[in-house]
Amino acid sequence: MTIQENIQRLTEYGLLTGLIEQEDRRYIVNQLLLLFALDEPGECEAGKVKIEDLEEILCEMTDYAVAQGILKENDVTHRDLFDTRIMGILTPRPSEVIAKFRALYEESPEKATDEFYRFCQNCDYIRRYRIAKDARWKTETPYGVMDITINLSKPEKDPKAIAAAKLAKQSAYPKCQLCMENEGYAGRINHPARENHRIIPITIQDSPWGFQYSPYVYYNEHCIVFNSQHIPMAINHNTFVKLFDFVKQFPHYFVGSNADLPIVGGSILSHDHFQGGHYDFAMAKAGIERAWMFKGFEEIEAGCVKWPMSVIRLRDENPRRIIALADKILEAWRGYTDEEAVIFAETDGEKHNTITPIARFSNGKFELDLVLRNNLTTPEHPLGLYHPHAELHHIKKENIGLIEVMGLAVLPSRLKKEMEQVKEAILSGKELRGDEVLEKHADWVDEIKAGYQDINADNIDEILQEEIGKVFMKVLECAGVYKRDEAGIKAFRRFLQYVDRQ
């Protein structure tokens, strides 16, 4: 296609998806002509355009920009900066997006979020064609059906671009990728373009916050709720209030916070934010296996959840009562030490105990899951005692954040290629030890071979997926501060008794 044809096709795409109206057509065409240094659109027809055509249209337009010297570099980082600039031309201004959201919210919160989610995909802030590349499957476990993903939607950066980013001038604007100032920002080599990014302002605990979707969408309607101010994350009374403030406004969504300490926290601790969405994780479906009646809060349904990590669930019609009990549990946990269970509130002045909280509205009641976390390190486990242990690092070495806590594995992209190589090695009988890349999987592969009578080309993909899922289950068991054996159950009970005594 010529550039003139693709300008017409992109304009038709904007009309098809509702990004622009017929009255905008001439304006949009002229803005695209300006971007590509063209004087006129020429005589051409766009033909029929489908939503699925967007990737091809943008790719061809960016190729043209490279060929004409408009785009000086042809790596994925610069191409992303440029095609986001293209889509920014089609993306309505924030005030229009907000007005539409608020009008739909008056009909129902779900209508408002449904439309905003579609919009974020249509304007290519959420790149559908990249998300589709992620490997996804489900694994049955004793705790329920867990979700496994190999993240392939974040493009691998070109080494040249990585080197250039290191040399690029450092800027404090925006302060981080969650700041409000990202909306409409053109980006740079070390910061993504956000010209097609829109934020819905909401009020949380009487202060201004923002609501947006994650561009990487690890699950359905994966949203981010963030403070308008660039302030650090903290887990405290206000956290619980804010979580329920959001759930009351969007009762069809869950919302949770990463923990506020390194190792057990998220990747961005410098900006106060939550993650939520319209998805039922395995942890949410797991039931209470050991009920507990907290002294002074007898009306609250509470207990330990059947889950590999240590989770206390609180259920009640009144979120204020839940918050009061959550405050008590958090305060108790922050200062709790049980040497027999290898739980230390602090060592050498460094605090270790925190909580990963998740709130939702379910079956007519508010729920709050409190996941007990501890970031203690030991000589045997220098990355964290309650962190994936070394024998599991061949699959998952990274921190266990909110999403993984709930039962969705976000595994590194390297596994895609490595599992293809492991598959070939198993089928051919190749020894993995001595292979610089694959030897880390050798012990695991030996266990797989011993566990199946017949591994062949027809069943090996399913077997590898199943075994990866089992590793993730073990990862979560490692992250649980109380193990699910008799000693762990007794230790968990000791903490609940300690809460009652406070």
XYZ file of C-alpha atoms in Angstrom:
502
model
C 0.000 0.000 0.000
C 1.131 3.552 -0.663
C 1.386 6.012 2.216
C -1.644 7.879 0.823
C -3.669 4.652 0.841
C -2.618 3.909 4.414
C -3.593 7.409 5.508
C -7.059 6.727 4.116
C -7.134 3.259 5.713
C -6.145 4.616 9.115
C -8.831 7.298 8.840
C -11.392 4.599 8.047
C -10.134 2.628 11.048
C -10.730 5.684 13.243
C -14.303 5.941 11.936
C -14.901 2.194 12.348
C -13.797 2.200 15.993
C -15.441 5.483 16.949
C -12.146 7.255 17.656
C -13.204 9.949 15.206
C -16.469 11.115 13.643
C -17.235 11.863 9.993
C -16.833 15.568 10.748
C -13.228 14.866 11.777
C -12.200 13.123 8.548
C -10.592 16.048 6.711
C -8.839 17.261 9.832
C -7.354 13.837 10.577
C -6.191 13.329 6.993
C -4.488 16.735 7.029
C -2.776 16.035 10.352
C -1.415 12.756 8.970
C -0.233 14.513 5.806
C 1.656 16.965 8.012
C 3.298 14.146 9.971
C 4.526 12.487 6.764
C 5.523 15.776 5.055
C 2.991 15.326 2.251
C 1.121 18.096 0.444
C -1.991 16.199 -0.651
C -3.720 12.855 -0.070
C -3.919 11.904 -3.730
C -6.746 10.056 -5.433
C -7.136 6.712 -3.698
C -9.729 4.613 -1.943
C -9.210 3.024 1.441
C -11.240 -0.088 0.719
C -12.843 -2.079 3.510
C -10.887 -1.881 6.779
C -11.106 -4.263 9.733
C -9.922 -3.735 13.303
C -7.334 -6.472 12.747
C -5.714 -4.373 9.984
C -4.284 -1.805 12.403
C -0.954 -3.578 12.979
C -0.300 -3.821 9.232
C -1.315 -0.196 8.612
C 0.972 1.149 11.332
C 3.829 -1.098 10.272
C 3.645 0.092 6.663
C 3.344 3.745 7.702
C 6.366 3.411 9.985
C 8.336 1.655 7.219
C 7.573 4.628 4.986
C 8.773 7.046 7.679
C 12.064 5.122 7.918
C 12.508 5.045 4.121
C 11.896 8.793 3.860
C 14.228 9.676 6.731
C 11.373 10.970 8.885
C 12.251 8.285 11.445
C 16.024 8.118 11.833
C 16.280 4.784 13.683
C 14.535 1.527 12.784
C 14.616 -0.366 16.103
C 11.516 -1.369 18.070
C 11.896 1.473 20.596
C 11.911 4.219 17.961
C 9.180 2.506 15.929
C 6.962 2.375 19.024
C 7.584 6.060 19.702
C 6.609 6.905 16.131
C 3.520 4.736 15.697
C 2.200 6.009 19.039
C 2.605 9.494 17.625
C 0.465 8.400 14.668
C -2.267 7.029 16.928
C -2.129 10.155 19.086
C -3.544 12.049 16.104
C -6.660 9.841 16.152
C -7.088 9.737 19.929
C -9.732 12.115 21.338
C -8.707 14.713 23.904
C -8.928 13.763 27.597
C -12.003 15.938 28.244
C -13.990 14.073 25.572
C -12.980 10.662 26.910
C -13.796 11.674 30.497
C -17.183 13.126 29.522
C -18.156 9.903 27.743
C -17.002 7.772 30.686
C -18.997 9.844 33.175
C -22.144 9.746 31.039
C -21.945 5.954 30.789
C -21.145 5.656 34.502
C -24.524 7.265 35.222
C -26.090 4.261 33.454
C -23.805 1.758 35.189
C -20.148 1.521 36.266
C -19.762 -1.630 34.173
C -20.921 0.126 30.988
C -18.376 2.875 31.621
C -15.451 0.491 32.136
C -16.477 -1.757 29.215
C -16.404 1.190 26.827
C -13.200 2.686 28.243
C -11.469 -0.694 27.924
C -12.562 -0.973 24.271
C -11.363 2.572 23.671
C -7.910 1.833 25.128
C -7.590 -1.093 22.727
C -8.928 0.799 19.730
C -6.488 3.703 20.190
C -3.664 1.119 20.435
C -2.637 2.059 23.960
C -3.349 -1.615 24.596
C -1.784 -3.306 21.568
C -4.138 -6.209 20.882
C -1.780 -7.825 18.389
C 1.044 -7.978 20.946
C -1.109 -9.221 23.809
C -2.221 -12.067 21.511
C 1.398 -13.277 21.382
C 1.459 -14.094 25.113
C 1.436 -17.826 25.842
C -1.454 -18.615 28.198
C -2.807 -21.796 29.736
C -4.400 -23.089 32.925
C -3.119 -25.688 35.391
C -5.217 -27.731 37.820
C -3.759 -27.693 41.341
C -5.009 -28.748 44.783
C -5.755 -25.038 45.347
C -7.810 -24.516 42.185
C -7.134 -23.703 38.545
C -4.138 -21.374 38.249
C -3.375 -19.152 35.258
C 0.038 -19.394 33.612
C 1.380 -16.834 31.139
C 4.687 -16.360 29.385
C 4.908 -12.641 28.780
C 5.728 -12.027 25.112
C 3.858 -8.739 24.614
C 6.670 -6.522 25.880
C 9.003 -6.298 22.876
C 12.646 -7.183 23.379
C 14.736 -4.030 23.124
C 17.462 -3.802 20.536
C 20.965 -3.746 22.143
C 21.700 -0.540 20.268
C 18.599 1.092 21.765
C 19.533 -0.129 25.242
C 22.972 1.431 24.875
C 21.464 4.673 23.596
C 19.016 4.791 26.526
C 21.920 4.596 28.973
C 23.586 7.564 27.282
C 20.379 9.579 26.942
C 19.914 12.692 29.026
C 18.110 11.816 32.229
C 14.842 13.599 32.855
C 12.622 13.826 35.916
C 9.545 14.400 33.769
C 7.393 12.425 34.171
C 8.798 11.245 37.492
C 7.710 7.661 36.777
C 5.505 5.716 34.382
C 2.508 6.022 36.724
C 2.452 9.805 37.008
C -0.477 11.791 35.610
C 1.968 13.702 33.408
C 2.310 10.636 31.166
C -1.033 11.411 29.549
C -0.252 12.615 26.018
C 3.523 12.552 26.570
C 5.561 11.979 23.392
C 8.074 9.758 25.149
C 11.800 9.406 24.561
C 14.237 6.574 24.121
C 14.178 5.747 27.859
C 10.487 6.479 28.479
C 7.501 5.104 26.513
C 5.310 7.315 24.360
C 1.843 7.949 25.772
C 0.199 10.229 23.204
C -2.705 7.771 22.956
C -2.983 7.326 26.743
C -6.009 8.637 28.619
C -6.742 8.747 32.353
C -10.115 8.875 34.103
C -9.995 11.092 37.221
C -11.648 9.515 40.269
C -11.863 10.427 43.946
C -10.366 8.047 46.496
C -10.515 8.937 50.202
C -11.415 12.534 49.303
C -8.291 13.000 47.183
C -7.714 13.015 43.408
C -6.604 9.712 41.875
C -6.403 8.349 38.352
C -7.908 5.251 36.729
C -6.317 3.676 33.667
C -5.647 0.288 32.118
C -2.322 -1.478 31.995
C -0.950 -1.537 28.433
C 0.175 -5.146 29.014
C -3.157 -6.600 30.223
C -2.107 -9.686 32.167
C -5.811 -10.477 32.726
C -9.208 -9.133 31.697
C -9.568 -5.363 32.156
C -6.285 -5.145 34.081
C -6.506 -1.644 35.540
C -4.235 0.607 37.564
C -5.567 3.014 40.182
C -2.983 5.587 41.194
C -2.459 8.637 43.356
C -2.306 11.959 41.500
C 0.734 12.764 43.655
C 4.076 10.999 43.241
C 4.324 9.584 46.756
C 5.652 6.187 47.891
C 3.487 3.140 48.478
C 2.537 2.271 52.040
C 0.314 -0.360 53.612
C -1.686 1.156 56.472
C -5.215 2.079 57.575
C -5.598 4.473 54.647
C -4.772 1.670 52.209
C -7.777 -0.350 53.346
C -10.036 2.722 53.181
C -8.856 3.504 49.648
C -9.338 -0.062 48.430
C -12.940 -0.118 49.590
C -13.547 3.398 48.259
C -12.675 2.033 44.831
C -14.721 -1.171 45.199
C -17.775 0.851 46.258
C -17.470 2.884 43.041
C -16.691 -0.135 40.842
C -18.275 -3.158 42.550
C -17.668 -5.416 39.537
C -13.890 -4.984 39.937
C -11.477 -6.336 42.520
C -8.574 -4.129 43.594
C -5.395 -4.904 45.490
C -2.076 -3.451 46.487
C 1.407 -4.800 46.229
C 3.257 -5.021 49.524
C 5.328 -2.008 50.513
C 8.690 -3.710 51.117
C 11.412 -4.857 48.700
C 11.447 -8.531 47.590
C 7.766 -9.034 48.450
C 6.608 -5.762 46.847
C 5.928 -4.703 43.275
C 8.255 -3.212 40.682
C 7.195 0.383 41.388
C 7.294 1.212 45.103
C 7.906 4.934 44.558
C 4.322 5.748 43.450
C 1.230 4.938 45.500
C -0.981 2.727 43.330
C -3.228 -0.321 43.182
C -4.058 -2.885 40.509
C -7.514 -4.261 39.802
C -9.733 -5.609 37.108
C -12.698 -7.684 36.035
C -11.364 -11.164 36.655
C -11.871 -13.971 39.163
C -8.501 -15.362 40.188
C -8.022 -18.807 41.691
C -7.392 -17.253 45.103
C -10.733 -15.417 45.019
C -12.479 -18.714 44.237
C -10.662 -20.587 47.009
C -12.739 -21.005 50.137
C -12.029 -20.570 53.833
C -10.736 -23.912 55.124
C -10.228 -22.954 58.789
C -12.726 -20.460 60.193
C -11.651 -18.070 62.934
C -13.795 -15.813 65.096
C -11.798 -12.727 66.075
C -12.432 -11.406 69.576
C -14.511 -8.239 69.408
C -15.364 -8.855 65.736
C -17.591 -11.910 66.079
C -19.988 -10.675 63.386
C -17.258 -10.793 60.703
C -16.909 -14.018 58.753
C -13.185 -14.766 58.875
C -10.668 -17.535 58.464
C -7.637 -18.949 56.664
C -8.033 -19.480 52.928
C -7.096 -22.763 51.265
C -4.175 -21.300 49.371
C -0.408 -21.961 49.147
C 0.320 -18.549 50.649
C -0.881 -17.454 54.082
C -4.182 -15.617 53.577
C -6.718 -14.318 56.103
C -10.108 -13.533 54.544
C -12.583 -11.095 56.134
C -16.210 -10.856 54.926
C -18.940 -8.482 56.066
C -21.672 -6.214 54.723
C -20.006 -3.212 56.372
C -16.507 -2.360 55.062
C -15.840 -0.128 58.105
C -15.918 -3.156 60.394
C -13.597 -5.047 58.058
C -11.179 -2.093 58.029
C -11.138 -1.923 61.828
C -10.213 -5.619 62.056
C -7.709 -5.325 59.208
C -6.000 -2.474 61.085
C -5.667 -4.713 64.128
C -4.261 -7.631 62.105
C -1.795 -5.398 60.249
C -0.547 -3.748 63.443
C -0.120 -7.152 65.083
C 1.701 -8.610 62.070
C 4.084 -5.656 61.709
C 5.524 -6.334 65.143
C 5.136 -10.121 65.262
C 8.074 -12.467 65.794
C 7.895 -16.252 66.088
C 11.408 -17.673 66.151
C 10.125 -21.262 66.020
C 8.378 -20.454 62.707
C 11.382 -18.387 61.459
C 9.353 -15.190 61.380
C 11.123 -12.047 62.527
C 9.478 -8.639 62.601
C 12.896 -7.047 62.121
C 16.608 -7.816 62.114
C 19.333 -5.219 62.550
C 16.719 -2.482 62.400
C 15.275 -3.654 59.067
C 11.522 -4.341 59.164
C 10.332 -7.532 57.470
C 6.568 -7.995 57.968
C 3.940 -6.513 55.692
C 0.699 -7.460 53.943
C -0.586 -7.753 50.377
C -4.290 -6.742 50.618
C -6.999 -7.483 48.020
C -10.567 -6.122 48.217
C -13.695 -7.133 46.337
C -17.494 -7.232 46.542
C -18.772 -10.792 46.307
C -22.179 -12.372 46.832
C -23.610 -9.344 48.594
C -20.686 -8.785 50.966
C -17.393 -6.914 50.981
C -14.277 -9.066 51.199
C -10.702 -8.316 52.149
C -7.929 -10.850 51.717
C -4.832 -10.147 53.811
C -1.811 -12.059 52.505
C 0.921 -12.189 55.148
C 4.357 -11.360 53.724
C 7.905 -11.369 55.102
C 11.077 -10.338 53.232
C 13.664 -11.940 55.511
C 16.834 -13.132 53.761
C 19.180 -15.858 54.989
C 22.588 -17.164 53.874
C 20.823 -20.167 52.347
C 18.189 -17.986 50.656
C 19.857 -14.612 49.911
C 17.014 -13.473 47.640
C 14.428 -14.153 50.318
C 13.376 -16.986 52.591
C 9.734 -16.496 51.513
C 10.623 -16.077 47.841
C 11.034 -18.659 45.053
C 13.828 -20.955 46.181
C 16.920 -21.566 44.051
C 15.735 -24.896 42.630
C 12.761 -23.076 41.049
C 14.713 -20.162 39.557
C 15.028 -21.914 36.201
C 11.313 -21.105 35.767
C 10.624 -18.156 38.094
C 13.211 -16.067 39.920
C 11.459 -12.707 40.007
C 9.542 -11.227 42.959
C 6.080 -12.549 43.769
C 3.853 -9.519 43.471
C 0.106 -8.983 43.695
C -0.762 -10.729 40.415
C 1.209 -13.876 41.212
C -0.120 -13.900 44.795
C -3.648 -14.261 43.402
C -2.705 -17.218 41.196
C -1.504 -15.882 37.858
C 2.075 -16.673 36.888
C 3.776 -13.970 34.819
C 6.785 -15.855 33.519
C 9.765 -14.370 31.659
C 9.811 -14.357 27.847
C 13.051 -16.416 27.769
C 10.976 -19.500 28.653
C 9.288 -19.552 25.247
C 12.528 -20.324 23.413
C 13.984 -22.412 26.227
C 10.927 -24.696 26.368
C 11.151 -25.265 22.615
C 14.759 -26.303 23.091
C 13.915 -28.473 26.114
C 11.184 -30.135 24.085
C 13.617 -30.972 21.284
C 16.178 -32.247 23.793
C 13.683 -34.568 25.501
C 12.426 -36.003 22.217
C 15.932 -36.508 20.830
C 17.440 -37.753 24.086
C 19.961 -34.928 24.222
C 21.757 -34.351 27.544
C 21.114 -30.858 28.921
C 24.062 -30.742 31.276
C 26.881 -28.879 29.619
C 24.471 -26.700 27.628
C 25.094 -23.160 28.893
C 21.465 -22.087 28.487
C 19.535 -25.275 29.229
C 21.511 -26.978 31.990
C 19.528 -25.066 34.622
C 16.517 -27.171 33.558
C 18.375 -30.521 33.712
C 17.265 -31.732 37.162
C 13.676 -30.703 36.431
C 13.709 -32.547 33.102
C 15.035 -35.678 34.827
C 12.069 -35.531 37.210
C 9.660 -35.110 34.287
C 11.116 -38.118 32.483
C 10.809 -40.214 35.627
C 7.200 -39.167 36.132
C 5.789 -40.134 32.742
C 5.860 -43.560 31.102
C 5.486 -42.204 27.596
C 6.583 -38.751 26.400
C 6.156 -38.182 22.679
C 5.645 -35.423 20.118
C 1.868 -35.553 20.633
C 1.839 -35.012 24.405
C 5.064 -33.176 25.248
C 3.643 -29.661 24.949
C 0.834 -30.478 27.374
C 3.288 -32.191 29.748
C 5.658 -29.209 29.816
C 2.786 -26.791 30.436
C 1.504 -28.989 33.258
C 4.944 -29.221 34.855
C 5.554 -25.459 34.569
C 2.226 -24.955 36.341
C 3.347 -27.281 39.132
C 6.564 -25.279 39.532
C 4.512 -22.101 39.896
C 2.431 -23.761 42.598
C 5.684 -24.568 44.446
C 6.802 -20.952 43.972
C 3.683 -19.770 45.822
C 4.242 -22.369 48.540
C 7.757 -20.961 49.006
C 6.268 -17.473 49.355
C 3.852 -18.604 52.064
C 5.121 -17.609 55.509
C 3.205 -20.484 57.097
C 3.616 -23.836 55.381
C 0.632 -26.114 55.012
C 1.988 -28.871 57.235
C 1.038 -29.475 60.862
C 3.777 -27.182 62.191
C 2.752 -24.390 59.819
C -0.931 -24.664 60.724
C -0.078 -24.486 64.434
C 2.176 -21.478 63.868
C -0.559 -19.709 61.892
C -2.962 -20.377 64.772
C -0.461 -18.856 67.209
C -0.504 -15.630 65.232
C -4.324 -15.504 65.157
C -4.343 -16.012 68.935
C -1.775 -13.221 69.247
C -4.106 -10.888 67.305
C -6.936 -11.704 69.717
C -4.740 -10.813 72.675
C -3.918 -7.347 71.327
